[in-house]
mmCIF file of C-alpha atoms in Angstrom:
data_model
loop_
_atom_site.group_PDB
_atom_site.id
_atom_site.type_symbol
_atom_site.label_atom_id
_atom_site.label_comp_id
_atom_site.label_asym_id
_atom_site.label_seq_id
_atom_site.Cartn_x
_atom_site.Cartn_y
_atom_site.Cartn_z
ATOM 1 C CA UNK P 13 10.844 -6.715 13.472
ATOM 2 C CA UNK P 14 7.721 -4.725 14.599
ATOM 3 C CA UNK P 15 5.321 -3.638 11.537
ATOM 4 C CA UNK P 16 2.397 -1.362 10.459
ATOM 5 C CA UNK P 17 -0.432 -3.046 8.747
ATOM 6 C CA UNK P 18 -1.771 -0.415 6.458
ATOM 7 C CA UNK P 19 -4.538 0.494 4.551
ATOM 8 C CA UNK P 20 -5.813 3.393 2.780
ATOM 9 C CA UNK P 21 -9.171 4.677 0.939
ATOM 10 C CA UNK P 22 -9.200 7.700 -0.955
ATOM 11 C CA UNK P 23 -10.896 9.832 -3.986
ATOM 12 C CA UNK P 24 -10.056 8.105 -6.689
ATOM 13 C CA UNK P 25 -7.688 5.620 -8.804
ATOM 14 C CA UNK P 26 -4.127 6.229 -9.748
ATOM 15 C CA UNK P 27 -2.335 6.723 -12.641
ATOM 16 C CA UNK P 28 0.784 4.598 -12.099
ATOM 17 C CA UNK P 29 2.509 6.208 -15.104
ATOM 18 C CA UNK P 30 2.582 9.012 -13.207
ATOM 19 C CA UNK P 31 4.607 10.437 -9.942
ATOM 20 C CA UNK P 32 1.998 9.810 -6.594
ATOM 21 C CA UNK P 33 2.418 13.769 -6.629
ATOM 22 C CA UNK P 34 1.545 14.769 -10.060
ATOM 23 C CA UNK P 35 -1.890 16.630 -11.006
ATOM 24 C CA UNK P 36 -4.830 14.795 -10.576
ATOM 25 C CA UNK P 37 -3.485 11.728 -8.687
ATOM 26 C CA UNK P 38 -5.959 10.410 -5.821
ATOM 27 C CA UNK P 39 -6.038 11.964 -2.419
ATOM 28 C CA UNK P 40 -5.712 9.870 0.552
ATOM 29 C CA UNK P 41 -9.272 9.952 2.536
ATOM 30 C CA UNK P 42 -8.896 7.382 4.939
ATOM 31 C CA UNK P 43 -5.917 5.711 7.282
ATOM 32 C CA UNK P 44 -5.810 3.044 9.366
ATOM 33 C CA UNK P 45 -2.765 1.820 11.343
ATOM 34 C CA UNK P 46 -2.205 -2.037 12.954
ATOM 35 C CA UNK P 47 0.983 -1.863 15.069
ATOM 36 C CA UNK P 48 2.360 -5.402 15.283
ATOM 37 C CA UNK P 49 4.973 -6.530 17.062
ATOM 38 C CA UNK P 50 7.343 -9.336 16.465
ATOM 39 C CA UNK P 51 5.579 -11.943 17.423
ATOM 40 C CA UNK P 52 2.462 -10.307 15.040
ATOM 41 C CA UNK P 53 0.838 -9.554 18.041
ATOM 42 C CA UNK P 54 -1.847 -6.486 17.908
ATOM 43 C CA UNK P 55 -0.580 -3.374 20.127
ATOM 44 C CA UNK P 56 -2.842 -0.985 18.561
ATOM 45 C CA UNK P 57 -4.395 0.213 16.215
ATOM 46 C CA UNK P 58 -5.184 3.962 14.690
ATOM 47 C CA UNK P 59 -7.470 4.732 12.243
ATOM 48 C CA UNK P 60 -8.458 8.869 10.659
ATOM 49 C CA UNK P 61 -10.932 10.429 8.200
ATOM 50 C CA UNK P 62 -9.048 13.374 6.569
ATOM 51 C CA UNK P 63 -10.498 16.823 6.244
ATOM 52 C CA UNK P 64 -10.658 18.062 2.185
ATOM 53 C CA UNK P 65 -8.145 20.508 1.908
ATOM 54 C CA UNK P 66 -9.103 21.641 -2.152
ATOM 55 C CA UNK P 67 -10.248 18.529 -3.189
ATOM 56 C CA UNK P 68 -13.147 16.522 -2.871
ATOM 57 C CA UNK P 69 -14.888 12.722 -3.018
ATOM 58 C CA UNK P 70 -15.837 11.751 -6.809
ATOM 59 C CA UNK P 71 -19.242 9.911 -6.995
ATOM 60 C CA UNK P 72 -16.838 6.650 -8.463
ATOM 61 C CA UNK P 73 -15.174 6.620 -4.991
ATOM 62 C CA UNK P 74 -18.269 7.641 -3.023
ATOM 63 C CA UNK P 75 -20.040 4.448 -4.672
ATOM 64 C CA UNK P 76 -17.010 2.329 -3.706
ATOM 65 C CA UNK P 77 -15.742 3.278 -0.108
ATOM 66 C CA UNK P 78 -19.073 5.354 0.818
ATOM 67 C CA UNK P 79 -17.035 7.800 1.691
ATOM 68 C CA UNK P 80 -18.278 12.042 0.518
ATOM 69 C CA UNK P 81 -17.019 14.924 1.152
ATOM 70 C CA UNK P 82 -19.620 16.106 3.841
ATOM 71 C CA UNK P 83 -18.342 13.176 5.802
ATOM 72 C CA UNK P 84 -14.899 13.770 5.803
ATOM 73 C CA UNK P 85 -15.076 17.600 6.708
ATOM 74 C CA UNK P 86 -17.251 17.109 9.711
ATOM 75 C CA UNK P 87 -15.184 13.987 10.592
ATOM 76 C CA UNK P 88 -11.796 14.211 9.548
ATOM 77 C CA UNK P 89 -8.805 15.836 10.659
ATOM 78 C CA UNK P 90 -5.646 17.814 8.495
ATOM 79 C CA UNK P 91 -3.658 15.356 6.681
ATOM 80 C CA UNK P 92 -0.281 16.928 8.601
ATOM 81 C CA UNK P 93 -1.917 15.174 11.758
ATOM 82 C CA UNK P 94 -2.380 11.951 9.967
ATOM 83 C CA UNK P 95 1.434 11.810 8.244
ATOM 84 C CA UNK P 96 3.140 12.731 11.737
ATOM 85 C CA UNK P 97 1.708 9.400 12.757
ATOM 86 C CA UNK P 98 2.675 7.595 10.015
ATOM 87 C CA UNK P 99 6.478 9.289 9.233
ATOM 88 C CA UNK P 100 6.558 7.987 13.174
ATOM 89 C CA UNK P 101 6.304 4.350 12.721
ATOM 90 C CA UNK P 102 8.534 4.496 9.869
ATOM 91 C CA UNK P 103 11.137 6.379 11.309
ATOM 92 C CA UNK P 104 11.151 4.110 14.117
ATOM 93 C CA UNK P 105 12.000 0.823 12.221
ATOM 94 C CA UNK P 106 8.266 -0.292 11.337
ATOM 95 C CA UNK P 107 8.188 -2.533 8.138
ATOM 96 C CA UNK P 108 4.590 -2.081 6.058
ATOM 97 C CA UNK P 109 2.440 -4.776 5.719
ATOM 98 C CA UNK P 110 -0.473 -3.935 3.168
ATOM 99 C CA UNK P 111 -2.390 -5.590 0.508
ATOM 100 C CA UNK P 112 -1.565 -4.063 -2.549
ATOM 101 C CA UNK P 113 1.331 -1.894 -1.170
ATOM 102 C CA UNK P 114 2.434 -0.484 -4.420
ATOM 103 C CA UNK P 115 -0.770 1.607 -4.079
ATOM 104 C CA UNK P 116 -1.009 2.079 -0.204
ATOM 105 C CA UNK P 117 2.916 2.944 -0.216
ATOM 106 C CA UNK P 118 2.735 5.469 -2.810
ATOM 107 C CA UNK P 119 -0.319 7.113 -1.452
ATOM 108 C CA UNK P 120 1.361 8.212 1.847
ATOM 109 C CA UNK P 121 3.843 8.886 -0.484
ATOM 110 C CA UNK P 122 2.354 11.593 -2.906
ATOM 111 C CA UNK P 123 0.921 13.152 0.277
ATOM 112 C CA UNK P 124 4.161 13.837 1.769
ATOM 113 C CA UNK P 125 5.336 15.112 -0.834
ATOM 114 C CA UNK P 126 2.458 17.506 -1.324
ATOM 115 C CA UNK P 127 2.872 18.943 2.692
ATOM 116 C CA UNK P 128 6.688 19.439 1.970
ATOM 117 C CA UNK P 129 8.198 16.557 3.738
ATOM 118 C CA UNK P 130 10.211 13.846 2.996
ATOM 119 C CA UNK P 131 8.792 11.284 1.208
ATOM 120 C CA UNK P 132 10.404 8.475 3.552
ATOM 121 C CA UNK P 133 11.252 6.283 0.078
ATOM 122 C CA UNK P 134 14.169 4.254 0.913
ATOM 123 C CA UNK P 135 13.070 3.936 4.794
ATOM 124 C CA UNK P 136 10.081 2.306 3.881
ATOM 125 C CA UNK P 137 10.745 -1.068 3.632
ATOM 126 C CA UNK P 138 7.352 -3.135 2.743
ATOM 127 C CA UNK P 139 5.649 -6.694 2.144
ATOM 128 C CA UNK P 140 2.461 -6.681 0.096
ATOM 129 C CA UNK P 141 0.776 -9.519 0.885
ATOM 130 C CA UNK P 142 -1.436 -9.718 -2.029
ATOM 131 C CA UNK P 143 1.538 -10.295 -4.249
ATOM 132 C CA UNK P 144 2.929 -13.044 -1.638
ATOM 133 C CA UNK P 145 -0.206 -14.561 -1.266
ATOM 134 C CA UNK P 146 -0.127 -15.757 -5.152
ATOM 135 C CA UNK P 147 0.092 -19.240 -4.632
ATOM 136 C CA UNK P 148 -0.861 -19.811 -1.178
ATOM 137 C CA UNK P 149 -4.666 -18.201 -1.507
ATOM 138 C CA UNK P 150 -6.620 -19.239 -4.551
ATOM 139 C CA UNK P 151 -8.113 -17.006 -6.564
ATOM 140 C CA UNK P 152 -12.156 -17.741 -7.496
ATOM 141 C CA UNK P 153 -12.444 -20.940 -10.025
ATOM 142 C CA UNK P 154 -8.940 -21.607 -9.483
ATOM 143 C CA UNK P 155 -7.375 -18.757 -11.686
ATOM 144 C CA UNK P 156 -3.769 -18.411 -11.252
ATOM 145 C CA UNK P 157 -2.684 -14.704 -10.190
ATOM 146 C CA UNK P 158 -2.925 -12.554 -7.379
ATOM 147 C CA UNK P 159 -6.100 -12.720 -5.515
ATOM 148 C CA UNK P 160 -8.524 -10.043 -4.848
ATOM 149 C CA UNK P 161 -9.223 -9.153 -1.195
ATOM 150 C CA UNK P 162 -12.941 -10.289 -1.285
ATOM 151 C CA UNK P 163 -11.317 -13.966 -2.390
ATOM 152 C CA UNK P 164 -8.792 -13.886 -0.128
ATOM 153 C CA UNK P 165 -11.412 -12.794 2.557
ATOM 154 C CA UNK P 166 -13.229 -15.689 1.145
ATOM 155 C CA UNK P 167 -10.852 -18.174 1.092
ATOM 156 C CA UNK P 168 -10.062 -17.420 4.829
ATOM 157 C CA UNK P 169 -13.246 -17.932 5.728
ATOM 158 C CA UNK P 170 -13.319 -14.131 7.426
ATOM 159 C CA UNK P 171 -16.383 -12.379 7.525
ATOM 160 C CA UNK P 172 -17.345 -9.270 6.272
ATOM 161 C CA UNK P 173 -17.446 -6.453 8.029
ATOM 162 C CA UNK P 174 -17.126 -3.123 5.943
ATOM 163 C CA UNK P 175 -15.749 -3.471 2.674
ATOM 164 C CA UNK P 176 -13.649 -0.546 1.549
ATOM 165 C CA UNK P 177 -13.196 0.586 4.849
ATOM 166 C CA UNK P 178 -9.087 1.255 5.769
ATOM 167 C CA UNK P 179 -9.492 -0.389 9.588
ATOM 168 C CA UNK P 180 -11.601 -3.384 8.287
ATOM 169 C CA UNK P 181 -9.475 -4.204 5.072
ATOM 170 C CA UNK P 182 -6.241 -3.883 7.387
ATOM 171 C CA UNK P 183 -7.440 -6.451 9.722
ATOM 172 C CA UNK P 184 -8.341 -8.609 6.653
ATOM 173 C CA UNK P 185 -4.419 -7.549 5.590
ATOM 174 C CA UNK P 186 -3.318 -8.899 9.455
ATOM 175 C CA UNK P 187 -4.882 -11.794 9.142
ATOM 176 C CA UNK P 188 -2.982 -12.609 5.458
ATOM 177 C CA UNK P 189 0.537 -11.803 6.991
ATOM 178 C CA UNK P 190 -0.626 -14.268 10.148
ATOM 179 C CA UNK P 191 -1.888 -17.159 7.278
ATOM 180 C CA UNK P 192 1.103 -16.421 5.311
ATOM 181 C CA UNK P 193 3.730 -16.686 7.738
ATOM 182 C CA UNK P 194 2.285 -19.891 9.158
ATOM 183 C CA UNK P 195 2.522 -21.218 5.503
ATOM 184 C CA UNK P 196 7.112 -20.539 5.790
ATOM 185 C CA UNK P 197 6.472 -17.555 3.047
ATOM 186 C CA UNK P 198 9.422 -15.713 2.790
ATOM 187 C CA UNK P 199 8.381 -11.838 4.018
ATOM 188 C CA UNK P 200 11.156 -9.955 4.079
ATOM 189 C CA UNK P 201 10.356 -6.304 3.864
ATOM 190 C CA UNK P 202 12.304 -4.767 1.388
ATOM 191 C CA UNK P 203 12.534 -1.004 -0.466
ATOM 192 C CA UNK P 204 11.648 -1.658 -4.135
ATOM 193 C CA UNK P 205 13.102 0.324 -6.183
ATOM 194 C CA UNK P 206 12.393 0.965 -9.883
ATOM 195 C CA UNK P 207 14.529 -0.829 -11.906
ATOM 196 C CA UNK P 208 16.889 2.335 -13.582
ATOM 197 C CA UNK P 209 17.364 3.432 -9.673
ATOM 198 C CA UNK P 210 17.981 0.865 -8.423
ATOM 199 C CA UNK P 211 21.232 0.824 -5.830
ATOM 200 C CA UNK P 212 22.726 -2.134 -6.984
ATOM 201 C CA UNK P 213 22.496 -1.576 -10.650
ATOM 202 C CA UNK P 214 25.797 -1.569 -12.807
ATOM 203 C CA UNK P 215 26.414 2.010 -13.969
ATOM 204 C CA UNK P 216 27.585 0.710 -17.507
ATOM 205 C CA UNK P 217 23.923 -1.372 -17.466
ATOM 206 C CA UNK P 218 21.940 -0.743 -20.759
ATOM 207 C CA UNK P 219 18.891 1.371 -20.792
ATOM 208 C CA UNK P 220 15.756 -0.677 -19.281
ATOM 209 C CA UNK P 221 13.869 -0.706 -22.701
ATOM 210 C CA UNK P 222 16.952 -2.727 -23.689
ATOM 211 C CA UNK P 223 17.110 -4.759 -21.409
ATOM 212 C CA UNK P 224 13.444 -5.639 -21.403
ATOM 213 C CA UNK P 225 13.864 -6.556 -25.280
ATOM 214 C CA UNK P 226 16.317 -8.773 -24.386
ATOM 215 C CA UNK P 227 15.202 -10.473 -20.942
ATOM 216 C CA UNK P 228 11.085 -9.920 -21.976
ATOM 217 C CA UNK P 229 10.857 -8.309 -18.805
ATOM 218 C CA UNK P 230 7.444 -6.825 -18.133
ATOM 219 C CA UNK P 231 7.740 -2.742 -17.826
ATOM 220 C CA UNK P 232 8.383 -1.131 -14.447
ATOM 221 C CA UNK P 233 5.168 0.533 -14.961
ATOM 222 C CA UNK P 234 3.219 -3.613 -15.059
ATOM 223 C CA UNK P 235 5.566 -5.215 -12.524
ATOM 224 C CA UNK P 236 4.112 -2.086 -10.221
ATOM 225 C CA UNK P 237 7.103 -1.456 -8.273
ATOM 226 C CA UNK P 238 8.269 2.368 -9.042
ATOM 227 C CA UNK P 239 10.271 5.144 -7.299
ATOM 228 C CA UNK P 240 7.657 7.687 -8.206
#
């Protein structure tokens, strides 16, 4: 199965309570593309700056991903230029591989949405490789959980090139998948779905705050995996 190794910078943080669309989510500033093939072999690799189109860099992001808005509108290019490459790879049976691809997944998301298209939701089948790597890549001091990417850089032994920058953090992504599929992890892409939309769920099924009084299930909203 070929993949896409993603990652994405952009203007701000997200509200996960929220649809990727809604007012005042992040826009996506940065893309960069690793096309793998089945053997997790590199073919290529693509990487943009997008061009403002009514929005701008906050200094919080700025600070983070030294990324501003001068930058980006001398350097970047529309965002329709930049989602015709991505709906592409999905479309053609590309799995994502990103770290944290609740966030990555739903940013391409919200910006399809916003240009009119389809937001490629059940076609985008995806592994995120921070939550597989809980386990398998320890976490500073030996904290249970999901590591950061600066310990998981760490505890690979990778060096650093640009923090916060899309093409560095999705070779540092590439080289997870590569650790974690020499370890036998399981990393079947899949489409997660939030769990009251979910496909396979009984139509007579209780309401999901029932069902998380009864099972103690964490919210949709915590477990991170939502339609919107």
């Amino acid at each position: 199965m070929p993949f896409i190794i993603k990652d994405t910078e952009s203007n701000g943080l997200f509200d996960f309570r929220q649809p990727a669309d809604a007012p005042g989510q992040p826009r996506v500033a940065e893309v960069a593309l690793l096309y793998v093939n089945d053997a997790l072999e590199i073919e290529r690799e693509y990487r943009a700056y997008v061009k403002p189109d009514g929005w701008e860099m906050t200094p919080e992001a700025s600070a983070i991903n030294g990324l501003t808005t001068e930058f980006l509108e001398a350097n970047g290019v529309p965002i329709m230029e930049v989602l015709a490459v991505y709906s592409a790879a999905i479309v053609e049976g590309r799995a994502v591989v990103a770290f944290n691809a609740q966030h990555d997944c739903k940013q391409m998301r919200g910006e399809l949405r916003r240009a009119g298209l389809p937001d490629l939701f059940k076609e985008t089948r995806n592994v995120c490789v921070m939550r597989k790597a809980n386990g398998h890549i320890l976490k500073a001091g030996g904290k249970k959980g999901w590591p950061s990417l600066a310990e998981a850089r760490t505890f690979l032994q990778r060096p650093v090139d640009r923090p916060h920058g899309a093409l560095s953090d999705a070779f540092d992504a590439y080289a997870i998948f590569k650790f974690l599929h020499g370890r036998g992890v399981d990393l079947t892409p899949e489409v997660h779905y939030a769990a009251d939309d979910h496909p396979a769920k009984p139509k007579d099924a209780p309401p999901r705050a029932e069902r998380q009084k009864r099972q103690r299930l964490p919210s949709d909203d915590s477990d991170g995996f939502a339609k919107d």
